[in-house]
Structures are given as C-alpha cells and as structure tokens.
Coordinates of C-alpha atoms (C1' of nucleotides) and ligand atoms in Angstrom, one line a residue:
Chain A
X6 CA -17.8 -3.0 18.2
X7 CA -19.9 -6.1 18.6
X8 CA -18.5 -8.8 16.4
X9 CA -21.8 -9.9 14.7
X10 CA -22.3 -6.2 13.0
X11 CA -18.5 -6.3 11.4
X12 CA -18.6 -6.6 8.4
X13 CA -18.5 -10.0 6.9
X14 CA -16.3 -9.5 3.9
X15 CA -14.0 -7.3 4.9
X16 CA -10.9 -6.2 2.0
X17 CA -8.2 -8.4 2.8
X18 CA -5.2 -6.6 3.9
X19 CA -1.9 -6.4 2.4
X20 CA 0.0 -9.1 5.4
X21 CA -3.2 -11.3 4.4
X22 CA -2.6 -11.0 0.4
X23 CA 1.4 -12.2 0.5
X24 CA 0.4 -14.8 3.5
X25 CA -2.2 -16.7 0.7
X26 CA 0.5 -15.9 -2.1
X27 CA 3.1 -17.3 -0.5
X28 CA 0.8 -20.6 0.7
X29 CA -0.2 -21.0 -2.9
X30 CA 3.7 -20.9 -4.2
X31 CA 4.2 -23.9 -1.3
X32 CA 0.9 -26.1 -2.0
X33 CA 1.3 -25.7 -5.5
X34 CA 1.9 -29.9 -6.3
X35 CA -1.3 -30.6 -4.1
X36 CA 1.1 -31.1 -0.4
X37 CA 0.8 -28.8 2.8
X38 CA 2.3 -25.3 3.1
X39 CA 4.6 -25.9 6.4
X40 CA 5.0 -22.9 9.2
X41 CA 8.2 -22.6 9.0
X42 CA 8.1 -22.3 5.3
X43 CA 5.6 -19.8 5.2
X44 CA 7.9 -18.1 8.0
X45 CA 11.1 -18.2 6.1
X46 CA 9.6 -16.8 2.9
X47 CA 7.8 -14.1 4.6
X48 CA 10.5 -13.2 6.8
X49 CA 8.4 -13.4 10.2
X50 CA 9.0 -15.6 13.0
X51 CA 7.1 -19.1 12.9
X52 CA 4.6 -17.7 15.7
X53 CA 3.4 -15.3 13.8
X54 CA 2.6 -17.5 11.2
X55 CA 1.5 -19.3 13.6
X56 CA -1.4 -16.6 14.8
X57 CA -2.2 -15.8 11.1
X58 CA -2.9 -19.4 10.1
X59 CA -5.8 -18.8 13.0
X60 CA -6.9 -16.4 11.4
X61 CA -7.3 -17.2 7.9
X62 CA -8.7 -20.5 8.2
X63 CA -11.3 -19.4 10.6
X64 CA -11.9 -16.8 7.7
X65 CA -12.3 -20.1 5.6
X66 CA -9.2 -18.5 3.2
X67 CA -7.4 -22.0 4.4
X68 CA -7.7 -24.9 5.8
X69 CA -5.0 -25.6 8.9
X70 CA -4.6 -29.2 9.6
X71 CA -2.3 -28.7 13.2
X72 CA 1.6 -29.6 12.8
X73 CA 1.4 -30.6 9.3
X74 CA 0.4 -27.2 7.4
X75 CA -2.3 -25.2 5.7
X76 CA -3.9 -26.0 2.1
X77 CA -6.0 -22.5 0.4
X78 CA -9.6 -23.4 0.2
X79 CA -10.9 -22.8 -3.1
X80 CA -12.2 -19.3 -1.7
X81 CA -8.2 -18.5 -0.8
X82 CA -7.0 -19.6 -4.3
X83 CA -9.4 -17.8 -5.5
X84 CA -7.9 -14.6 -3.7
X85 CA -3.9 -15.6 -4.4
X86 CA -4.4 -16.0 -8.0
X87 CA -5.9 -12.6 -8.3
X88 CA -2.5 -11.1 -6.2
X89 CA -0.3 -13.2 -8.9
X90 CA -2.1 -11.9 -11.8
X91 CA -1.6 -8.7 -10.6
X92 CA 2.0 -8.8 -9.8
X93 CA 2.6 -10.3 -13.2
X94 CA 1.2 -7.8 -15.3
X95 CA 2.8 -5.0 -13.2
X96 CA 6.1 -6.7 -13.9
X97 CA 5.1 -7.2 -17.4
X98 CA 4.2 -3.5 -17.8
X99 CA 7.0 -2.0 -15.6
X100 CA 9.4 -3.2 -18.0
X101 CA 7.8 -3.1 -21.2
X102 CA 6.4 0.9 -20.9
X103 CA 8.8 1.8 -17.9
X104 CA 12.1 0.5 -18.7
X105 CA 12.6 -1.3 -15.5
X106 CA 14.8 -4.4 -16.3
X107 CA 13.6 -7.9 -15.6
X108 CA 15.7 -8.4 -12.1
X109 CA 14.8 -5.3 -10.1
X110 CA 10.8 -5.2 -11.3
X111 CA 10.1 -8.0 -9.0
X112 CA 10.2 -6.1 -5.6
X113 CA 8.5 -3.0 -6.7
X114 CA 5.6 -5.6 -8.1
X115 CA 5.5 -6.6 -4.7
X116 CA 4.3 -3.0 -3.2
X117 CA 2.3 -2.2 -6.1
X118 CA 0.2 -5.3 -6.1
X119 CA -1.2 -4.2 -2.9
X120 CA -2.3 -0.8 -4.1
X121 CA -3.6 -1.3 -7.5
X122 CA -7.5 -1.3 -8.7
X123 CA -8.8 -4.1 -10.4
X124 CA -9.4 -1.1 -13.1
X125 CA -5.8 -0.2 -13.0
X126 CA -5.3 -4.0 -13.4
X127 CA -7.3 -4.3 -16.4
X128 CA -6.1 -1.4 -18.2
X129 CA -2.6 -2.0 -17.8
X130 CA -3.2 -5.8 -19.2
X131 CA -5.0 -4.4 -22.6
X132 CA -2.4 -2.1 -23.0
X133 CA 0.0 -4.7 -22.8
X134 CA -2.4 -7.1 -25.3
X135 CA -3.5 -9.6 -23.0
X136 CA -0.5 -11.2 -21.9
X137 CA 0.0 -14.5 -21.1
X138 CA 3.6 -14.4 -19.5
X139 CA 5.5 -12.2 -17.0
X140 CA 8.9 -10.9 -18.3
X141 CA 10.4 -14.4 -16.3
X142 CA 7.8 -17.0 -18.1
X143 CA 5.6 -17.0 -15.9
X144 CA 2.0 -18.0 -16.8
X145 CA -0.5 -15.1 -15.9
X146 CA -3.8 -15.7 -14.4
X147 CA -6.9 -15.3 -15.9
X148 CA -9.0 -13.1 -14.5
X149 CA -11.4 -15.3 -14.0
X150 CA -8.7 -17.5 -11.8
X151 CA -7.1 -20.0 -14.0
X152 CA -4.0 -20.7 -14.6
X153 CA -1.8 -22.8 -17.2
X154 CA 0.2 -25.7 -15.4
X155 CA 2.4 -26.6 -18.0
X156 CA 4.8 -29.6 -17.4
X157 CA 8.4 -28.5 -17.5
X158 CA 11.6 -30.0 -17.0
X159 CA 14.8 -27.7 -14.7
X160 CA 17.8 -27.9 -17.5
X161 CA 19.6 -29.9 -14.6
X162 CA 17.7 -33.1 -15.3
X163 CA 17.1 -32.3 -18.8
X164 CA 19.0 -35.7 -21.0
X165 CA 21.8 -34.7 -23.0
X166 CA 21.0 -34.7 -26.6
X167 CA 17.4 -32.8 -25.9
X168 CA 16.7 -29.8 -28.0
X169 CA 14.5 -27.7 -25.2
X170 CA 12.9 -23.8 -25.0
X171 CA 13.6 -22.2 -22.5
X172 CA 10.1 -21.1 -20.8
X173 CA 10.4 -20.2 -17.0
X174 CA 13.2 -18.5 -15.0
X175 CA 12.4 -19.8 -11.4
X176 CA 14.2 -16.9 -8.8
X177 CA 13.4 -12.8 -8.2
X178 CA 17.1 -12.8 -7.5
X179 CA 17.9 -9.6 -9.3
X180 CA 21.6 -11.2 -9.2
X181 CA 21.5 -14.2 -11.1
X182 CA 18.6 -12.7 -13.2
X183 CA 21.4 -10.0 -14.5
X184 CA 23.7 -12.8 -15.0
X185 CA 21.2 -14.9 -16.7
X186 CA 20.1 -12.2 -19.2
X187 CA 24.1 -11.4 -20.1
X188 CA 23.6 -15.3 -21.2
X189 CA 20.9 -15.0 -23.3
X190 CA 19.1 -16.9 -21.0
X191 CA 15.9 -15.9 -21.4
X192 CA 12.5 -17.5 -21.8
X193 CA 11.9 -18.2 -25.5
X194 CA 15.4 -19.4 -26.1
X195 CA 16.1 -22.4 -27.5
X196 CA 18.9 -25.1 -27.1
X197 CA 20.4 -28.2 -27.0
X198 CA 21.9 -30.4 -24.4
X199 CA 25.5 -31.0 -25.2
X200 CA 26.8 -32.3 -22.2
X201 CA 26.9 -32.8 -18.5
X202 CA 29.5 -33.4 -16.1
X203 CA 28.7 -36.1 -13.4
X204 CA 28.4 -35.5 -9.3
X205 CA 26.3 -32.9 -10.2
X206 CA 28.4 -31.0 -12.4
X207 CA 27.6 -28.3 -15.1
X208 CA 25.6 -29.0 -17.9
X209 CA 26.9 -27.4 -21.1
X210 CA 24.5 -26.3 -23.8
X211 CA 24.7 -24.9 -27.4
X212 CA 22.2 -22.2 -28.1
X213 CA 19.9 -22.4 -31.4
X214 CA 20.1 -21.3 -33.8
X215 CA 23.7 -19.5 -32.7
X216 CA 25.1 -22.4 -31.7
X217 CA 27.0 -20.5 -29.1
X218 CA 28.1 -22.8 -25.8
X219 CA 27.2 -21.6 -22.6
X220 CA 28.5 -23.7 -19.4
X221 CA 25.7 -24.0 -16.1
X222 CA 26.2 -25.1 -13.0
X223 CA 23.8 -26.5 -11.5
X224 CA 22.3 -23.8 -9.4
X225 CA 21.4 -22.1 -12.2
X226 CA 20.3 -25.1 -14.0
X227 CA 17.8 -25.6 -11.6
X228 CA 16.3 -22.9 -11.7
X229 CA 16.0 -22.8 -15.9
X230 CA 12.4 -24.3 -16.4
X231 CA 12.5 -26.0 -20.5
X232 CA 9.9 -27.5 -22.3
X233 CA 11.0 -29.9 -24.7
X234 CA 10.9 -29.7 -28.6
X235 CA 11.0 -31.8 -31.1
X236 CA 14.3 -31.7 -32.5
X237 CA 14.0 -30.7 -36.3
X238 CA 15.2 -33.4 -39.1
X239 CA 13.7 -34.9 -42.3
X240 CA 9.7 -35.4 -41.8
X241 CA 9.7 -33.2 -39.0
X242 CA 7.7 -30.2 -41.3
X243 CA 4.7 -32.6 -41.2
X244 CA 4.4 -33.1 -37.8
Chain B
X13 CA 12.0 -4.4 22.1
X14 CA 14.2 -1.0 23.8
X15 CA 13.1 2.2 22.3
X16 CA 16.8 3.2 22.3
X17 CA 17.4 0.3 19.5
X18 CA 14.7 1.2 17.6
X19 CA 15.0 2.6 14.0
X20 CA 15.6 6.2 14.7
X21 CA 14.3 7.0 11.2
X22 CA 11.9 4.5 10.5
X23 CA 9.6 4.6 6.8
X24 CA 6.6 6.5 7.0
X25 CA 3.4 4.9 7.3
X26 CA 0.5 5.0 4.9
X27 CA -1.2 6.8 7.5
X28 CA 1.2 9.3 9.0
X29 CA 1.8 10.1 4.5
X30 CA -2.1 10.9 4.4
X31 CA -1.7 13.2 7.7
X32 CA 1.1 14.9 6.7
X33 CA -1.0 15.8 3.3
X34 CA -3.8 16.9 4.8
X35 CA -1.9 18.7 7.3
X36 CA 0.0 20.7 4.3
X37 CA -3.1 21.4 2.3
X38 CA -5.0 23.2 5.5
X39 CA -1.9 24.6 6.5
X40 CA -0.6 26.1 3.2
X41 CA -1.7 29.7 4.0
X42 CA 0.9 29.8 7.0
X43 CA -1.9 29.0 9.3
X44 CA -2.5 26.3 12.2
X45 CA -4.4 23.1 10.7
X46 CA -6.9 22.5 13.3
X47 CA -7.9 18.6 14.5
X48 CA -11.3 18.8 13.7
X49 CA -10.6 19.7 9.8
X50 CA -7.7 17.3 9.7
X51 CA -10.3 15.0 11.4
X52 CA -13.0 15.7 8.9
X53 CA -10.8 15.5 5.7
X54 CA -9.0 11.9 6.7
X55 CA -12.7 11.0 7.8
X56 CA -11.5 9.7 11.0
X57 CA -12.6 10.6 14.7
X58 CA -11.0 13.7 16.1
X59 CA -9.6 11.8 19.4
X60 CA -7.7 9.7 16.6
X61 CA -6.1 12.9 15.1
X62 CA -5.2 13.8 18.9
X63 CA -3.5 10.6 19.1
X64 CA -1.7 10.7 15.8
X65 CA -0.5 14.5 16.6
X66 CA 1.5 13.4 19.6
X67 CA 3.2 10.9 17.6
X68 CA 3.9 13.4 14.9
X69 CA 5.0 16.0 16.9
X70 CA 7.1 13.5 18.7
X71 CA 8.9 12.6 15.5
X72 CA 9.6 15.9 14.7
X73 CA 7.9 16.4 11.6
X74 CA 4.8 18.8 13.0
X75 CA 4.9 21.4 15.7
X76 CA 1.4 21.1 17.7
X77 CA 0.1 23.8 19.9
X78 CA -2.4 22.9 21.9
X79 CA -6.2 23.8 21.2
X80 CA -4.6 25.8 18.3
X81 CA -3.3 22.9 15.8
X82 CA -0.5 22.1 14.4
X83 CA 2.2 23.3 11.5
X84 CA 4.5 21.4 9.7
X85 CA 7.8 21.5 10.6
X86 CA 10.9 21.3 7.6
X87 CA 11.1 18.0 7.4
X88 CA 7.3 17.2 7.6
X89 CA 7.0 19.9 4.7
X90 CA 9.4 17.7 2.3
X91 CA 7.7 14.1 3.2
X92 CA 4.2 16.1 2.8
X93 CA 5.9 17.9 -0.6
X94 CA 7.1 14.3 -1.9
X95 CA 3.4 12.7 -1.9
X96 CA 1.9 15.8 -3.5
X97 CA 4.6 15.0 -6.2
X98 CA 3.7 11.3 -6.1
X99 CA 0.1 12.2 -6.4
X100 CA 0.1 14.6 -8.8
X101 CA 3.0 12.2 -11.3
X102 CA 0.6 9.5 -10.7
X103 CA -2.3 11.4 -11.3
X104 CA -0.8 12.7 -14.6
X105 CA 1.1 9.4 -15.7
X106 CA -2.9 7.3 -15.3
X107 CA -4.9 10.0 -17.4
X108 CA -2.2 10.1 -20.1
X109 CA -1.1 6.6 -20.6
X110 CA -4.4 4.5 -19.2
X111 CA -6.7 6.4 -20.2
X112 CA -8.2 7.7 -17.0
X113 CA -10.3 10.9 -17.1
X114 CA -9.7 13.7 -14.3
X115 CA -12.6 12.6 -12.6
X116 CA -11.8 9.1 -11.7
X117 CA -8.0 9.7 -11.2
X118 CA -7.6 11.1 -7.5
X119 CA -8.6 7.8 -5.7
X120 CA -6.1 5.5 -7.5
X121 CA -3.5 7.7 -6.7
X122 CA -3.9 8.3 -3.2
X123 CA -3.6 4.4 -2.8
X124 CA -0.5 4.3 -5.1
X125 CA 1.2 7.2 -3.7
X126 CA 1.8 4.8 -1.0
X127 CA 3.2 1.7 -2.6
X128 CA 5.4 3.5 -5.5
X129 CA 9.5 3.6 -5.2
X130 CA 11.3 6.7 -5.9
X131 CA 12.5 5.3 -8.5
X132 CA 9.2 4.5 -10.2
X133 CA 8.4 7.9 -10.0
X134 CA 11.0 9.7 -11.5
X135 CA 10.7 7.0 -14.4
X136 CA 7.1 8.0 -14.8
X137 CA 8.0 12.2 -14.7
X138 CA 10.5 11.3 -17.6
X139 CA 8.5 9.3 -19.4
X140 CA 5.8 12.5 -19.0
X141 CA 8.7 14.9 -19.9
X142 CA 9.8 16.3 -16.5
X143 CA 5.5 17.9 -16.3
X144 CA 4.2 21.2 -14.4
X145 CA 1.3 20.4 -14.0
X146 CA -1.0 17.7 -12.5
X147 CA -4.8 17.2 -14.4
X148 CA -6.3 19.7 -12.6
X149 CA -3.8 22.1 -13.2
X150 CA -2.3 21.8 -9.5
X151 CA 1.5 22.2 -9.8
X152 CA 3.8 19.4 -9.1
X153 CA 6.5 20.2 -6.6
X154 CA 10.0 19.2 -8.0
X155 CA 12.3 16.1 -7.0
X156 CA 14.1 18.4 -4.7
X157 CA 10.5 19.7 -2.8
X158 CA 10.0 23.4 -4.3
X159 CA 6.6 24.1 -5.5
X160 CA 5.1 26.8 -7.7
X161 CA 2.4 29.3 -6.1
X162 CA 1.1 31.1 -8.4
X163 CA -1.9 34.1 -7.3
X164 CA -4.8 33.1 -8.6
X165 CA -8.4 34.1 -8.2
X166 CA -11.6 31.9 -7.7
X167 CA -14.1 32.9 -11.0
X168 CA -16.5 33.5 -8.6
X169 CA -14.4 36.8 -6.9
X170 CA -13.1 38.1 -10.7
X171 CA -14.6 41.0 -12.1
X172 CA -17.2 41.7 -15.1
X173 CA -14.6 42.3 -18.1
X174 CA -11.3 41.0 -17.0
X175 CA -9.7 37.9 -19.2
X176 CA -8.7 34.7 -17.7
X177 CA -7.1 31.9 -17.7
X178 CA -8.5 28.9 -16.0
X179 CA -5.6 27.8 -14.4
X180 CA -6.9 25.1 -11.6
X181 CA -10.1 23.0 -10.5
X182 CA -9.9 23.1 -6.8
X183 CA -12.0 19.8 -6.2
X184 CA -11.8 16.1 -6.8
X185 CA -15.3 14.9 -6.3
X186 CA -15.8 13.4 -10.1
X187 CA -19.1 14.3 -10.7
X188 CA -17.9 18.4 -10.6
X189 CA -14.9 17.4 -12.5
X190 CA -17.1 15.3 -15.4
X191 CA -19.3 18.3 -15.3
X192 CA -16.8 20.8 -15.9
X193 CA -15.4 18.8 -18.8
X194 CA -18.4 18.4 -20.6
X195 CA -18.6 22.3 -19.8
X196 CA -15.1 22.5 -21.6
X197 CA -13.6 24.3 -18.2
X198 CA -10.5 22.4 -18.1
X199 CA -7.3 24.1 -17.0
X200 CA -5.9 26.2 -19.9
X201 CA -8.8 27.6 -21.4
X202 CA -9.1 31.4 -21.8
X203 CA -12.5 33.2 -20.8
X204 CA -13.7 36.2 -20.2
X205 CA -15.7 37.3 -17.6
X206 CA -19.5 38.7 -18.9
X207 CA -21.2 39.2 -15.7
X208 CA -22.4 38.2 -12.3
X209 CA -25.7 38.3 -11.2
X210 CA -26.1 39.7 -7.4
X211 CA -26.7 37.9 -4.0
X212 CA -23.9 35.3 -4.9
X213 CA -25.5 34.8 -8.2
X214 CA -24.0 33.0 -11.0
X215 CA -21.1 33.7 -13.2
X216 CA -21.7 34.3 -17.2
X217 CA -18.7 33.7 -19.2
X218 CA -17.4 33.7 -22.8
X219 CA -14.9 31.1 -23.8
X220 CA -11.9 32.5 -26.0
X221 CA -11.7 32.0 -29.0
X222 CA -15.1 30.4 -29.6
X223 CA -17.0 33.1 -28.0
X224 CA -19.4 30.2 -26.1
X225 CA -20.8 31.6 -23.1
X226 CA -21.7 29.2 -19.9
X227 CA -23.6 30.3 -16.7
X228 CA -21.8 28.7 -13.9
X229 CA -22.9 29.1 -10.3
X230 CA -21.4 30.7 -7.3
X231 CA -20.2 26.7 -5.6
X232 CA -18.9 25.3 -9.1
X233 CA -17.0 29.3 -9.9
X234 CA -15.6 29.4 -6.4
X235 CA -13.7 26.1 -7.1
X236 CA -12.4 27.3 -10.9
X237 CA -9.1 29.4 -10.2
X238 CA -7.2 31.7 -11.9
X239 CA -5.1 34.0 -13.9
X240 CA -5.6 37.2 -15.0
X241 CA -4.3 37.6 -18.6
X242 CA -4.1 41.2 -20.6
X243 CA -6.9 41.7 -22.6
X244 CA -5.9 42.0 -26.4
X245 CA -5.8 45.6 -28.1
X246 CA -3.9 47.8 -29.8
X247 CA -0.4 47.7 -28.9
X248 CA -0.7 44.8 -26.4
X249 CA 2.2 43.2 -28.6
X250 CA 4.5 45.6 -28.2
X251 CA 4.5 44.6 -24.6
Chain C
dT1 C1' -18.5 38.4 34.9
dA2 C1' -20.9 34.1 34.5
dA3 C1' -23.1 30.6 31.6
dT4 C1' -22.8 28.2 27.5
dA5 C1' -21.4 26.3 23.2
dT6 C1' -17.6 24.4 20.5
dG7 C1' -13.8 22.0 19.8
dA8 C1' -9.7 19.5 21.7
dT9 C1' -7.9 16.2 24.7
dT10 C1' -7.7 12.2 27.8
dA11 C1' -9.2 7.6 29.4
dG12 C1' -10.1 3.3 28.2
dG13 C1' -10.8 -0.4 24.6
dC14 C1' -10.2 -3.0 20.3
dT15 C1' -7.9 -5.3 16.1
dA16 C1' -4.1 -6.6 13.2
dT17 C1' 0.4 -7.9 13.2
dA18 C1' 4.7 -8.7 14.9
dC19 C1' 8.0 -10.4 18.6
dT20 C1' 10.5 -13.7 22.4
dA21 C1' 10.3 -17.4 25.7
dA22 C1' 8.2 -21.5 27.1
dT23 C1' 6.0 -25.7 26.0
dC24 C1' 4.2 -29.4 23.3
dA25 C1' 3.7 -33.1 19.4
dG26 C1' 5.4 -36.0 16.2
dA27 C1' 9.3 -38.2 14.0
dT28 C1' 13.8 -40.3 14.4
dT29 C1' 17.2 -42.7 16.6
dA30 C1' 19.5 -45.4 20.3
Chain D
dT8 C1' 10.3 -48.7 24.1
dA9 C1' 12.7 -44.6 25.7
dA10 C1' 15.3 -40.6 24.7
dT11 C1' 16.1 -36.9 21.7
dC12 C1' 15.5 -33.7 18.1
dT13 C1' 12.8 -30.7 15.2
dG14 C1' 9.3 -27.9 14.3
dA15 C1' 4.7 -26.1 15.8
dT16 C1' 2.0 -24.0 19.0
dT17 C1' 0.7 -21.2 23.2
dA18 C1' 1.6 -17.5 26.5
dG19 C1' 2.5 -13.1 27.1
dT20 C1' 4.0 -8.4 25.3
dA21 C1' 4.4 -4.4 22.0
dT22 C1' 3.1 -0.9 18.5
dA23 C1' 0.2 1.5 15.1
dG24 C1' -4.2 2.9 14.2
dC25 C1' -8.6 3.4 15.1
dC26 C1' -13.0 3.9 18.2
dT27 C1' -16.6 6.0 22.0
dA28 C1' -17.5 8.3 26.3
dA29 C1' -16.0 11.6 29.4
dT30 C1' -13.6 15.7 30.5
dC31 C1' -11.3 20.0 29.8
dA32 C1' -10.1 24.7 27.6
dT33 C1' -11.3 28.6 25.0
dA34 C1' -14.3 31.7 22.8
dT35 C1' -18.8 33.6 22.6
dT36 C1' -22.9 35.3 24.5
dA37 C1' -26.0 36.8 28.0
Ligands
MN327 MN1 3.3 -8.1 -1.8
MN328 MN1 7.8 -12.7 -12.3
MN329 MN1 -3.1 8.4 0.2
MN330 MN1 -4.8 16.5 -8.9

DNA sequence: TAATATGATTAGGCTATACTAATCAGATTA
DNA sequence: TAATCTGATTAGTATAGCCTAATCATATTA
C-alpha cells in the first residue's frame, strides 16, 4: 500500500507500548535510555533495539541521539504514562478484588495492560476509589499524564537515628517481594534506623510502633524506598 | 534458526486463538467451515485464511480438505473450547462487577481473552461462583473443555401456543442486544407464543407472568432461542 | 456436455519484530 | 598518540500475518 495513504496514527502495538515503558523507567532522572539497557530489560538482543529506536523516533515517540541513547518526546511520555497507569491499577485491582498477592500480580499486569480499554481502565480505577498507589507504592498516573515525583531516600543510605515510612518497594521480584511482605515490609510502614554495619553491611531497624527488629542487607535495603518523618517528641503535635 | 530446534509446542497466537474460534462456531453442527465464512467473520481476505489454514493444519490442530474446508481436530477443539470459556468468564466477570451491559461486553473480551492467565480465569469463575452461563445465555464450557448443548429453537420457528423459555440471544451487535433489553427479552424470561403473521411475518408474544405482549420481527425472533417449557394446568405438578 | 459463475488457492509483496555475524565509533588505557 | 575494549549500528535473514492479482476446481446452468 502506498505509504502516504497509511494511516498516520496508527494504535501502537504491544512491542511499541513496553519499548516507551521501559525507556521512561531508564530516562526517568532527565539522562539517556542506553541500547543495551533497553535490550537487557526487554530481553531482545541490542539490534533489535537497535531497529526499533528507528522506528519510533522517526514516529517522533523519541528522540535517538546515535551511540549515546534515546529520550521520549513529550508525545512518547505521553503514551508510557498511560501504559504505567494502566498496569498500576490492574495490579492494584488484581489484588484488591482478585486475591492475587502483591509478588505474582506484576507479570499478569504486564499482558493485561496491552489488552485493556481505556473504559475498562477507568472503571476498574472508580471501583478501586481513585487510587493513587499500586500495591508496591507506586505513584499512579493521572489520566491526564502526570505523575507524583516524590523525593525518597533507599533505607541503605538512610542515617541511623531516622524515623522513616516506608513508601516504594522498587523490584517485580515475586521472590524477595514474598520475603519482604513475611517482614512486614510493606509501604506504609514505619521505622527507625537503629544501626548499620560498615563495608556495606546490614542495616538493622526497629519497626513503629511494634518495635520489632528486623536485620537488611543491603540488597534489600536498596530497594526499600522511605520518606522521612519527623520523629515524634514534645512540640511535635504543633507542627 | 533450525526448524528441528524450534518449540515443538509453541503458545498460540492471538490470531491462530481468533481462527480456531471462528472455526468452532461455523463448524459446531459437525460440518466443514468454509474459507470464505471464516474469511468474512475474522474480516480478513480469503487468500489470508488459505494461508493460515496450512499452518493450522500443519500444527495439527485442524484437518483441511481442500475446496471443502476445514474441521477441528481434538486438540484444536480444546484450545478453541478454552477461549469460548475465556470469553464467556470475561464476558460474565465485566457485566457483573464493572458494570458493563450485554451490549458493550463482547469486544473487551475478545481482546482480553488473549492477554488473561489461566489463573486469572479460574479466580474470576470463583469469584462468579463456578457460572453456566455467559450474558447472553451462551454456556460456558468447563475447566476441563465439556460444553452444554442444549436443543433449542429460534422464536421465529416455535409454534402459536407453546411456552418458552428464552434461553439465548444469538448476536452481539449492541444495538440488537440494547434493543432486546429495553424489550425485557433477556435470557430467562418465560413467554408464550400468541401468533405469527404469514410470509415471515412477525412474532406476537406474551411475557409470563406479566402478560405484556411484544411484536418482534422475523430477523430480531430468528436470533432469540429456546426452550420449550410445559404449559401450566391441572396436574402439571404432579409431574 | 460445454460454458459459466463461485469460491478456493497460489504467486508475489509488504510490515513488524526478532535474530546472528560483521563492522564501526567513542572511551579508556598503554 | 596508538592500541584496545565496549557498546552501538548495519547487513542480511527469518517468521507471522496480512494484502492484491492471477489462476484453478467445483458446482450450476444452458
Ligand atoms: Mn507489557
Ligand atoms: Mn507495581
Ligand atoms: Mn479475540
Ligand atoms: Mn456472550
């Protein structure tokens, strides 16, 4: 067919959707996604990245600057925070009204985000209320595309002594998410620093109000997302 | 890469799902599903059905004889029974918990059927309570692929004086179905029939209990099928 | 039986997406 | 500066689906 009567705005397809998700997720703090980041996420060899980045930027989804990466143009963000609102309030509603657990609803989220209506979409997020997190902390997109960037500190580098809530749990690794969740590491959780071992030992904090120790290493501890809180004591009630 | 190290039993694609469906539907009455219907229902060209068939066929999953059509074979049956379940779960699972009416239903699940897990599925049935019965009334296979079929008749074919039970609505275009809703012809209603005018005239019926009659015509009664259900009367509960 | 109409198939192309092998560009190190 | 390493790109190939135009097989009709 002759190439000027395509149609100009085609539906992307579903390689296209986790290609711009997976570029947003890597030029989230403003750099350049990298081919062979975009390859090792995806799970496809760095020339097929390679031919896709063609592709979308002469869509004008992104813009490919040659051996240093792609940014999304503010049409492609556009398009990837759609896919992560949608994913979010799947997860959010496949375990809140489908009993799916917090570490396998991630890869079924992944399908389903493809296949869903922005009808379905909408429904599903006023039955949930209007949600502003996934079931891991994770802020949900607007639908009209924006998106808290809240300013949060990984529990490895938090300063012992901190009181902090827990707010984002950053893997899909149903594994350590299991793990985590025996913890009572969950978002909305709050704690104290109590100690940290040096040459990037554990850090060992006290859960409030239980008080109940928990020891992290510092895998884990970089992937537990806090926000810090003001640690309660005379005068604090006025603040 | 060698065809002898390729997946011997690779997933199903979207399309090859929607094939196989169509294929079971025009096939159901132990008859040959011709190209040109399959063609017409997947809205496709004919020489792409041609193409698809060889591929099926070579797979195993349809028997095609040429210039006469094709069959499933077993194992096409169960993929082709496993979708209709999808479809019908999904179907069922969207207008009872968000809020879709039967009209608007069919096209978000035959995307979904697609992208849903087993798993998914069988938490959505038992979250329905293990149902029959899709919206329309059409009956959802079981887990392990058996499916009921039940004799009906269209309206359109009953005779003046028998009592019915509406037991399916054999379309999805949702301008019928919002029609017969507003019509109160939705699977489970009991009618009887009052008469029929001649040269394929329309239908008169009486709805049981209320006794309201509707005129429907011969395309809209050919579509509503059937059960035929004793008529009341003096010892009909001693049977 | 021969001509025709209908429907199915084959031939030949196109796009999207992936792959491997070969090459190239930019950064680092000797 | 020259050699080397790393990562990115190009070249060439494959598969699933789709298309149109041309051809072929079967059933119907004259
Ligand atoms: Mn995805
Ligand atoms: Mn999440
Ligand atoms: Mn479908
Ligand atoms: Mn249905």
């Amino acid at each position: 067919m002759n190439a000027l009567l395509r149609d100009a705005n085609p539906p992307l397809t579903r390689s296209v959707e986790d290609y711009l998700k997976v570029i947003y997720h890597l030029s989230n703090q403003g750099g350049f996604a990298a081919t062979s980041d975009i390859a090792a996420m995806l799970e496809v060899a760095p020339p097929s990245v390679s031919g896709m980045v063609k592709r979308l930027s002469e869509t004008g989804l992104i813009e490919h600057v040659p051996y240093r990466g792609v940014q999304l143009t503010a049409q492609g963000r556009r398009a990837a925070l759609k896919m992560i609102r949608r994913h979010r309030i799947l997860e959010l509603y496949l375990t809140q009204h489908l009993g799916y657990d917090w570490g396998g609803v991630h890869a079924e989220a992944e399908q389903l985000e493809h296949a869903v209506s922005d009808e379905l979409v909408e429904r599903m997020a006023s039955t949930l209320g209007h949600p502003l997190y996934d079931p891991h902390g994770d802020p949900i997109p607007t639908a009209a595309g924006e998106i808290e960037e809240a300013e949060l500190v990984p529990l490895a580098d938090a300063a012992v002594g901190l009181k902090l809530e827990l707010r984002q749990v950053g893997t899909q690794d149903s594994a350590r998410l299991h793990y985590l969740a025996e913890q009572g590491l969950t978002p909305g959780v709050l704690l104290t620093v109590s100690e940290r071992q040096p040459f990037n030992g554990p850090t060992t904090i006290a859960l409030v109000p239980s008080g109940d120790r928990r020891v992290v290493g510092r895998e884990l501890a970089q992937l537990l997302w806090c926000r810090e809180v003001p640690v309660d004591g005379y005068g604090a009630a006025a603040r």
